[in-house]
């Protein structure tokens, strides 16, 4: 492995650069994935059958908490990457840890939200609208869940192996992923919740 | 007992029982054969765990050829059934299953695999790279494709095949109308292999963008590499749409949602839209690499630079953009307003313009060239007029108002076969013949190859041109039979005859492989076709590291210019080379995906959960794994190069 010291650690080998480019392309595919879900959502939005509409089931409080928590986590992972650039491994681990805890918090509130939908009779089977709502939220939530494990694994690796080109690369890519999930959430917040409650 | 009843085929026939026996025997024969020759170690170490793009490419191509035979058998059965009026060889249900599996196998598991296989083998060589960007991911792509293909194929003998067409329209594909587990198979097989394809897309874009040899700017890339780049971009943008559509379909069938139902807010046309938003780009995913192959072959055997390089690239870019804007032309008759239909009619016809530019470029490349009619060139020359007919009938279909006459008739079937067979299949056969010496170090016999070519081409004309006529006369597609009074009989018989000729053509190709393997001379040199691009600058067959020294490129016909103008292609000296390690993880993961899909098809939740845990465990293992690859030392490379007769030229 040739290490290029003029570059930040996460870009310092050829494979690292490839990994980052590859991940950007993957995010392109993810954009299409969520774009398809959003397009479907807009089409099914008012096709509620005998079930409730968005305005009837959305609750602002949990949604605001989720938004706040996830946006904060996007900030803290930014701090983690900043710490990584400064080679401050400890601080980096702390910020990553906070990020994952916030992610966990997000997920807990989302689970609460899903139980709420279940109790008010909005399940996958209720109508095309509830189905696309839960599928879209669920896809995002599944990404967050996967991210929690992934992030945890990366933290363990940094702890064991220190900041190497490989772990730095993984952390940077993970941060891209995490920011991306945040961006998707902003769309969900604006075009699903706010639009639905207007 | 009850547990096993679900695996029974709901609508069995002697044919299916015979297939069960045949599949069983083949599996036993393979296991016995490999054990007898003590080849398990070789198979595992050299092939099943390989991360070498060349071997992965070859495995794709072998799988594609197998699938070609599976799909071909379906095709012959369909033509046999319709060869005479009121035939009873297949009943309606079996006919439904056969045309469905035919379409799915041919598009997803034959054509896609063939295209990706050739891309795997050729692209890194053409750009002077040592492998793809993510060799391990590449192996995962292949094994996911393979798991999907096998899952789909066992539907025939376990639980029943899908029967709603390769387009799988709802409500036909819903539980109400497709009562067997067939459509579940469709969903899971395509989902699993689709993930593999998406990974291929990412891998190749990164490879082509980042790993080109020094001096090879984008506009100096060989045309096949250009087509691969654009194709993979389409893959990355189109496949996620299919992923979502299939998830929605799966939720509908297996979890009781109402996405595509006609109650509770559902909308069946939603599937048709999503399917074709992916589906039309998909046909260009298949044809663009074919265009790339023809460009290589026509330039090589006309001994001229490709005419209009820039316009070739430009037209492919335009095609790739337009391909996302035409999907409605697949259902003009299904209730949009006139304005919508008009818009999509115009975008559809617009695609013919860049396509036409390419046709003229090929013709002008041949103009005044010294043409050698080798087998690959024959396919390419036949492609031009035949594909043009397919394009013209496509434009006819694209006229929305006229499409009411021939939508869903045999005319449509003739159209898309007219594009897919001379377009994609011929290109694959031409490409296989062309690059065969690079893969295996000997040539396929030209004379036998020409026989195969003529059987396929003449067979193609006989089997598909009659369908244009019967289609215009109103013969519907996907009908298992027709009455004597329709008068469709003779033309359908002719079509069956053509299908027979094509079948013979394929058998000749297999014979050619066998014959050439035994008798072809092995000393063909590194550049048997007097070709133009970098893959011919290395040895035959290619050593695992591809190039001992990375080539220095100065034009889009790097190797040709090296031969004619004599600039130095390999300026460096031999240094140690970094190579990826083999890994058993991809095939293990693919096995788990297979179990996952199979269990899901039959609602065996224990299997679903266990295999899902296994898959995540593999991913976790991969995350913690330290694998920095290995180095081949300079001495070792020199030794290999000496055996081949000298390092670089
Ligand atoms: C000039 C180029 C082309 C035009 C204008 C065109 C137009 C069309 C139209 C309008 C249809 C739908 C007709 C109907 O359902 O009534 C269609 C179907 C189809 N086309 Fe093309 N096409 C072109 C090229 C291609 C190519 C290059 C391929 C494949 C490599 C292809 C593969 C297909 C397939 C598979 C279908 C059938 C879909 C089904 O099962 O319903 N076409 N084409
Ligand atoms: Cu189309």
GROMACS .gro file of N, CA and C in nm, chain B residues 171-270:
model
  300
  369UNK      N    1  -5.319  -0.652  -1.191
  369UNK     CA    2  -5.352  -0.749  -1.089
  369UNK      C    3  -5.321  -0.895  -1.125
  370UNK      N    4  -5.279  -0.919  -1.249
  370UNK     CA    5  -5.256  -1.058  -1.288
  370UNK      C    6  -5.156  -1.125  -1.194
  371UNK      N    7  -5.056  -1.050  -1.150
  371UNK     CA    8  -4.951  -1.110  -1.068
  371UNK      C    9  -4.988  -1.116  -0.920
  372UNK      N   10  -5.107  -1.068  -0.886
  372UNK     CA   11  -5.145  -1.069  -0.743
  372UNK      C   12  -5.186  -1.209  -0.700
  373UNK      N   13  -5.204  -1.227  -0.571
  373UNK     CA   14  -5.242  -1.359  -0.519
  373UNK      C   15  -5.373  -1.409  -0.578
  374UNK      N   16  -5.460  -1.316  -0.614
  374UNK     CA   17  -5.590  -1.359  -0.666
  374UNK      C   18  -5.577  -1.431  -0.800
  375UNK      N   19  -5.487  -1.386  -0.882
  375UNK     CA   20  -5.481  -1.443  -1.017
  375UNK      C   21  -5.359  -1.529  -1.041
  376UNK      N   22  -5.254  -1.511  -0.962
  376UNK     CA   23  -5.138  -1.599  -0.971
  376UNK      C   24  -5.126  -1.671  -0.838
  377UNK      N   25  -5.192  -1.786  -0.831
  377UNK     CA   26  -5.212  -1.847  -0.700
  377UNK      C   27  -5.092  -1.929  -0.652
  378UNK      N   28  -5.005  -1.971  -0.742
  378UNK     CA   29  -4.891  -2.049  -0.696
  378UNK      C   30  -4.786  -1.954  -0.638
  379UNK      N   31  -4.676  -2.011  -0.589
  379UNK     CA   32  -4.570  -1.924  -0.535
  379UNK      C   33  -4.483  -1.866  -0.646
  380UNK      N   34  -4.521  -1.894  -0.773
  380UNK     CA   35  -4.436  -1.854  -0.885
  380UNK      C   36  -4.392  -1.709  -0.881
  381UNK      N   37  -4.485  -1.617  -0.858
  381UNK     CA   38  -4.449  -1.476  -0.862
  381UNK      C   39  -4.359  -1.440  -0.743
  382UNK      N   40  -4.372  -1.513  -0.632
  382UNK     CA   41  -4.277  -1.490  -0.521
  382UNK      C   42  -4.135  -1.520  -0.569
  383UNK      N   43  -4.123  -1.627  -0.643
  383UNK     CA   44  -3.993  -1.660  -0.700
  383UNK      C   45  -3.941  -1.545  -0.787
  384UNK      N   46  -4.031  -1.498  -0.871
  384UNK     CA   47  -3.995  -1.386  -0.959
  384UNK      C   48  -3.939  -1.272  -0.875
  385UNK      N   49  -4.015  -1.236  -0.769
  385UNK     CA   50  -3.972  -1.122  -0.687
  385UNK      C   51  -3.835  -1.145  -0.626
  386UNK      N   52  -3.817  -1.258  -0.562
  386UNK     CA   53  -3.693  -1.277  -0.486
  386UNK      C   54  -3.574  -1.302  -0.577
  387UNK      N   55  -3.596  -1.377  -0.685
  387UNK     CA   56  -3.484  -1.403  -0.775
  387UNK      C   57  -3.435  -1.273  -0.837
  388UNK      N   58  -3.530  -1.188  -0.879
  388UNK     CA   59  -3.488  -1.063  -0.941
  388UNK      C   60  -3.430  -0.967  -0.839
  389UNK      N   61  -3.485  -0.968  -0.719
  389UNK     CA   62  -3.432  -0.878  -0.617
  389UNK      C   63  -3.286  -0.914  -0.587
  390UNK      N   64  -3.260  -1.042  -0.569
  390UNK     CA   65  -3.124  -1.083  -0.531
  390UNK      C   66  -3.026  -1.056  -0.645
  391UNK      N   67  -3.063  -1.098  -0.766
  391UNK     CA   68  -2.966  -1.075  -0.873
  391UNK      C   69  -2.959  -0.926  -0.907
  392UNK      N   70  -3.068  -0.853  -0.883
  392UNK     CA   71  -3.067  -0.709  -0.909
  392UNK      C   72  -2.968  -0.635  -0.820
  393UNK      N   73  -2.958  -0.678  -0.694
  393UNK     CA   74  -2.859  -0.615  -0.606
  393UNK      C   75  -2.719  -0.638  -0.662
  394UNK      N   76  -2.696  -0.760  -0.710
  394UNK     CA   77  -2.566  -0.790  -0.771
  394UNK      C   78  -2.538  -0.698  -0.889
  395UNK      N   79  -2.640  -0.677  -0.972
  395UNK     CA   80  -2.620  -0.592  -1.089
  395UNK      C   81  -2.589  -0.449  -1.049
  396UNK      N   82  -2.659  -0.400  -0.948
  396UNK     CA   83  -2.633  -0.263  -0.901
  396UNK      C   84  -2.488  -0.248  -0.856
  397UNK      N   85  -2.440  -0.351  -0.783
  397UNK     CA   86  -2.302  -0.346  -0.736
  397UNK      C   87  -2.204  -0.345  -0.855
  398UNK      N   88  -2.238  -0.423  -0.958
  398UNK     CA   89  -2.156  -0.419  -1.078
  398UNK      C   90  -2.150  -0.279  -1.135
  399UNK      N   91  -2.266  -0.214  -1.139
  399UNK     CA   92  -2.273  -0.079  -1.193
  399UNK      C   93  -2.177   0.015  -1.121
  400UNK      N   94  -2.183   0.013  -0.988
  400UNK     CA   95  -2.097   0.100  -0.909
  400UNK      C   96  -1.950   0.067  -0.935
  401UNK      N   97  -1.921  -0.063  -0.932
  401UNK     CA   98  -1.784  -0.110  -0.949
  401UNK      C   99  -1.723  -0.062  -1.081
  402UNK      N  100  -1.799  -0.076  -1.188
  402UNK     CA  101  -1.741  -0.043  -1.318
  402UNK      C  102  -1.730   0.107  -1.341
  403UNK      N  103  -1.823   0.183  -1.286
  403UNK     CA  104  -1.807   0.329  -1.302
  403UNK      C  105  -1.679   0.372  -1.233
  404UNK      N  106  -1.659   0.324  -1.109
  404UNK     CA  107  -1.539   0.362  -1.036
  404UNK      C  108  -1.415   0.315  -1.112
  405UNK      N  109  -1.420   0.193  -1.163
  405UNK     CA  110  -1.306   0.139  -1.236
  405UNK      C  111  -1.271   0.226  -1.356
  406UNK      N  112  -1.373   0.257  -1.436
  406UNK     CA  113  -1.345   0.329  -1.560
  406UNK      C  114  -1.303   0.473  -1.531
  407UNK      N  115  -1.362   0.532  -1.429
  407UNK     CA  116  -1.325   0.671  -1.401
  407UNK      C  117  -1.183   0.680  -1.346
  408UNK      N  118  -1.146   0.586  -1.260
  408UNK     CA  119  -1.024   0.604  -1.184
  408UNK      C  120  -0.906   0.520  -1.228
  409UNK      N  121  -0.926   0.413  -1.302
  409UNK     CA  122  -0.817   0.318  -1.318
  409UNK      C  123  -0.763   0.308  -1.460
  410UNK      N  124  -0.788   0.408  -1.541
  410UNK     CA  125  -0.738   0.402  -1.679
  410UNK      C  126  -0.586   0.418  -1.681
  411UNK      N  127  -0.525   0.358  -1.783
  411UNK     CA  128  -0.380   0.365  -1.797
  411UNK      C  129  -0.338   0.510  -1.814
  412UNK      N  130  -0.213   0.542  -1.777
  412UNK     CA  131  -0.166   0.679  -1.794
  412UNK      C  132  -0.182   0.723  -1.940
  413UNK      N  133  -0.234   0.843  -1.959
  413UNK     CA  134  -0.247   0.897  -2.094
  413UNK      C  135  -0.383   0.871  -2.156
  414UNK      N  136  -0.461   0.777  -2.098
  414UNK     CA  137  -0.590   0.748  -2.160
  414UNK      C  138  -0.694   0.844  -2.103
  415UNK      N  139  -0.714   0.956  -2.171
  415UNK     CA  140  -0.818   1.048  -2.128
  415UNK      C  141  -0.952   0.988  -2.166
  416UNK      N  142  -1.060   1.049  -2.117
  416UNK     CA  143  -1.193   0.992  -2.145
  416UNK      C  144  -1.214   0.976  -2.295
  417UNK      N  145  -1.173   1.077  -2.372
  417UNK     CA  146  -1.198   1.071  -2.516
  417UNK      C  147  -1.097   0.986  -2.590
  418UNK      N  148  -1.010   0.916  -2.516
  418UNK     CA  149  -0.924   0.819  -2.582
  418UNK      C  150  -0.962   0.677  -2.542
  419UNK      N  151  -1.074   0.662  -2.473
  419UNK     CA  152  -1.115   0.527  -2.434
  419UNK      C  153  -1.170   0.453  -2.555
  420UNK      N  154  -1.144   0.323  -2.561
  420UNK     CA  155  -1.206   0.243  -2.667
  420UNK      C  156  -1.358   0.249  -2.655
  421UNK      N  157  -1.425   0.230  -2.769
  421UNK     CA  158  -1.570   0.250  -2.770
  421UNK      C  159  -1.645   0.153  -2.680
  422UNK      N  160  -1.595   0.030  -2.669
  422UNK     CA  161  -1.665  -0.064  -2.581
  422UNK      C  162  -1.659  -0.016  -2.436
  423UNK      N  163  -1.546   0.040  -2.397
  423UNK     CA  164  -1.536   0.092  -2.261
  423UNK      C  165  -1.630   0.210  -2.241
  424UNK      N  166  -1.639   0.293  -2.342
  424UNK     CA  167  -1.737   0.403  -2.334
  424UNK      C  168  -1.877   0.349  -2.314
  425UNK      N  169  -1.912   0.249  -2.395
  425UNK     CA  170  -2.048   0.195  -2.383
  425UNK      C  171  -2.067   0.134  -2.245
  426UNK      N  172  -1.960   0.072  -2.191
  426UNK     CA  173  -1.973   0.012  -2.058
  426UNK      C  174  -1.994   0.121  -1.953
  427UNK      N  175  -1.923   0.231  -1.966
  427UNK     CA  176  -1.938   0.340  -1.869
  427UNK      C  177  -2.082   0.391  -1.867
  428UNK      N  178  -2.134   0.416  -1.988
  428UNK     CA  179  -2.270   0.470  -1.995
  428UNK      C  180  -2.371   0.367  -1.947
  429UNK      N  181  -2.351   0.243  -1.987
  429UNK     CA  182  -2.442   0.137  -1.944
  429UNK      C  183  -2.447   0.128  -1.792
  430UNK      N  184  -2.330   0.133  -1.729
  430UNK     CA  185  -2.329   0.119  -1.584
  430UNK      C  186  -2.391   0.238  -1.516
  431UNK      N  187  -2.378   0.355  -1.579
  431UNK     CA  188  -2.449   0.470  -1.523
  431UNK      C  189  -2.599   0.445  -1.530
  432UNK      N  190  -2.646   0.390  -1.640
  432UNK     CA  191  -2.790   0.361  -1.649
  432UNK      C  192  -2.828   0.259  -1.542
  433UNK      N  193  -2.743   0.159  -1.523
  433UNK     CA  194  -2.773   0.057  -1.422
  433UNK      C  195  -2.792   0.123  -1.285
  434UNK      N  196  -2.699   0.212  -1.250
  434UNK     CA  197  -2.705   0.271  -1.117
  434UNK      C  198  -2.831   0.356  -1.099
  435UNK      N  199  -2.876   0.419  -1.206
  435UNK     CA  200  -2.996   0.501  -1.190
  435UNK      C  201  -3.125   0.423  -1.212
  436UNK      N  202  -3.121   0.314  -1.285
  436UNK     CA  203  -3.247   0.244  -1.314
  436UNK      C  204  -3.278   0.134  -1.212
  437UNK      N  205  -3.176   0.061  -1.169
  437UNK     CA  206  -3.207  -0.057  -1.087
  437UNK      C  207  -3.273  -0.027  -0.954
  438UNK      N  208  -3.240   0.085  -0.887
  438UNK     CA  209  -3.312   0.111  -0.763
  438UNK      C  210  -3.463   0.122  -0.783
  439UNK      N  211  -3.505   0.165  -0.900
  439UNK     CA  212  -3.650   0.173  -0.925
  439UNK      C  213  -3.710   0.033  -0.924
  440UNK      N  214  -3.640  -0.060  -0.985
  440UNK     CA  215  -3.688  -0.199  -0.984
  440UNK      C  216  -3.688  -0.255  -0.841
  441UNK      N  217  -3.584  -0.220  -0.766
  441UNK     CA  218  -3.577  -0.267  -0.628
  441UNK      C  219  -3.704  -0.228  -0.552
  442UNK      N  220  -3.740  -0.100  -0.563
  442UNK     CA  221  -3.859  -0.053  -0.491
  442UNK      C  222  -3.985  -0.119  -0.546
  443UNK      N  223  -3.996  -0.127  -0.678
  443UNK     CA  224  -4.116  -0.187  -0.736
  443UNK      C  225  -4.132  -0.330  -0.685
  444UNK      N  226  -4.021  -0.404  -0.680
  444UNK     CA  227  -4.031  -0.544  -0.636
  444UNK      C  228  -4.061  -0.552  -0.486
  445UNK      N  229  -4.006  -0.458  -0.409
  445UNK     CA  230  -4.041  -0.458  -0.266
  445UNK      C  231  -4.191  -0.437  -0.251
  446UNK      N  232  -4.245  -0.342  -0.328
  446UNK     CA  233  -4.389  -0.318  -0.319
  446UNK      C  234  -4.468  -0.441  -0.361
  447UNK      N  235  -4.423  -0.506  -0.467
  447UNK     CA  236  -4.491  -0.627  -0.512
  447UNK      C  237  -4.485  -0.737  -0.406
  448UNK      N  238  -4.369  -0.750  -0.345
  448UNK     CA  239  -4.353  -0.852  -0.242
  448UNK      C  240  -4.444  -0.822  -0.123
  449UNK      N  241  -4.449  -0.694  -0.084
  449UNK     CA  242  -4.536  -0.658   0.027
  449UNK      C  243  -4.682  -0.689  -0.008
  450UNK      N  244  -4.720  -0.662  -0.131
  450UNK     CA  245  -4.856  -0.691  -0.171
  450UNK      C  246  -4.887  -0.840  -0.163
  451UNK      N  247  -4.798  -0.920  -0.216
  451UNK     CA  248  -4.827  -1.063  -0.221
  451UNK      C  249  -4.807  -1.132  -0.087
  452UNK      N  250  -4.707  -1.089  -0.012
  452UNK     CA  251  -4.673  -1.167   0.106
  452UNK      C  252  -4.709  -1.099   0.238
  453UNK      N  253  -4.743  -0.971   0.235
  453UNK     CA  254  -4.778  -0.904   0.360
  453UNK      C  255  -4.910  -0.829   0.351
  454UNK      N  256  -4.986  -0.856   0.246
  454UNK     CA  257  -5.122  -0.804   0.241
  454UNK      C  258  -5.137  -0.654   0.224
  455UNK      N  259  -5.037  -0.585   0.168
  455UNK     CA  260  -5.057  -0.443   0.139
  455UNK      C  261  -5.141  -0.428   0.012
  456UNK      N  262  -5.172  -0.302  -0.020
  456UNK     CA  263  -5.261  -0.279  -0.135
  456UNK      C  264  -5.202  -0.183  -0.235
  457UNK      N  265  -5.071  -0.192  -0.257
  457UNK     CA  266  -5.009  -0.100  -0.353
  457UNK      C  267  -5.070  -0.114  -0.492
  458UNK      N  268  -5.078  -0.237  -0.538
  458UNK     CA  269  -5.118  -0.259  -0.677
  458UNK      C  270  -5.257  -0.323  -0.687
  459UNK      N  271  -5.330  -0.319  -0.577
  459UNK     CA  272  -5.466  -0.375  -0.579
  459UNK      C  273  -5.562  -0.269  -0.629
  460UNK      N  274  -5.688  -0.304  -0.649
  460UNK     CA  275  -5.782  -0.202  -0.694
  460UNK      C  276  -5.871  -0.157  -0.580
  461UNK      N  277  -5.840  -0.202  -0.457
  461UNK     CA  278  -5.917  -0.156  -0.341
  461UNK      C  279  -5.824  -0.081  -0.246
  462UNK      N  280  -5.882  -0.019  -0.145
  462UNK     CA  281  -5.806   0.050  -0.039
  462UNK      C  282  -5.701   0.148  -0.092
  463UNK      N  283  -5.732   0.212  -0.201
  463UNK     CA  284  -5.641   0.315  -0.251
  463UNK      C  285  -5.533   0.265  -0.345
  464UNK      N  286  -5.526   0.135  -0.367
  464UNK     CA  287  -5.421   0.081  -0.454
  464UNK      C  288  -5.440   0.118  -0.600
  465UNK      N  289  -5.336   0.096  -0.680
  465UNK     CA  290  -5.342   0.134  -0.820
  465UNK      C  291  -5.256   0.037  -0.901
  466UNK      N  292  -5.321  -0.042  -0.984
  466UNK     CA  293  -5.242  -0.144  -1.054
  466UNK      C  294  -5.147  -0.084  -1.157
  467UNK      N  295  -5.184   0.032  -1.213
  467UNK     CA  296  -5.096   0.092  -1.315
  467UNK      C  297  -4.963   0.139  -1.256
  468UNK      N  298  -4.961   0.153  -1.125
  468UNK     CA  299  -4.837   0.196  -1.060
  468UNK      C  300  -4.725   0.096  -1.089
   0.00000   0.00000   0.00000
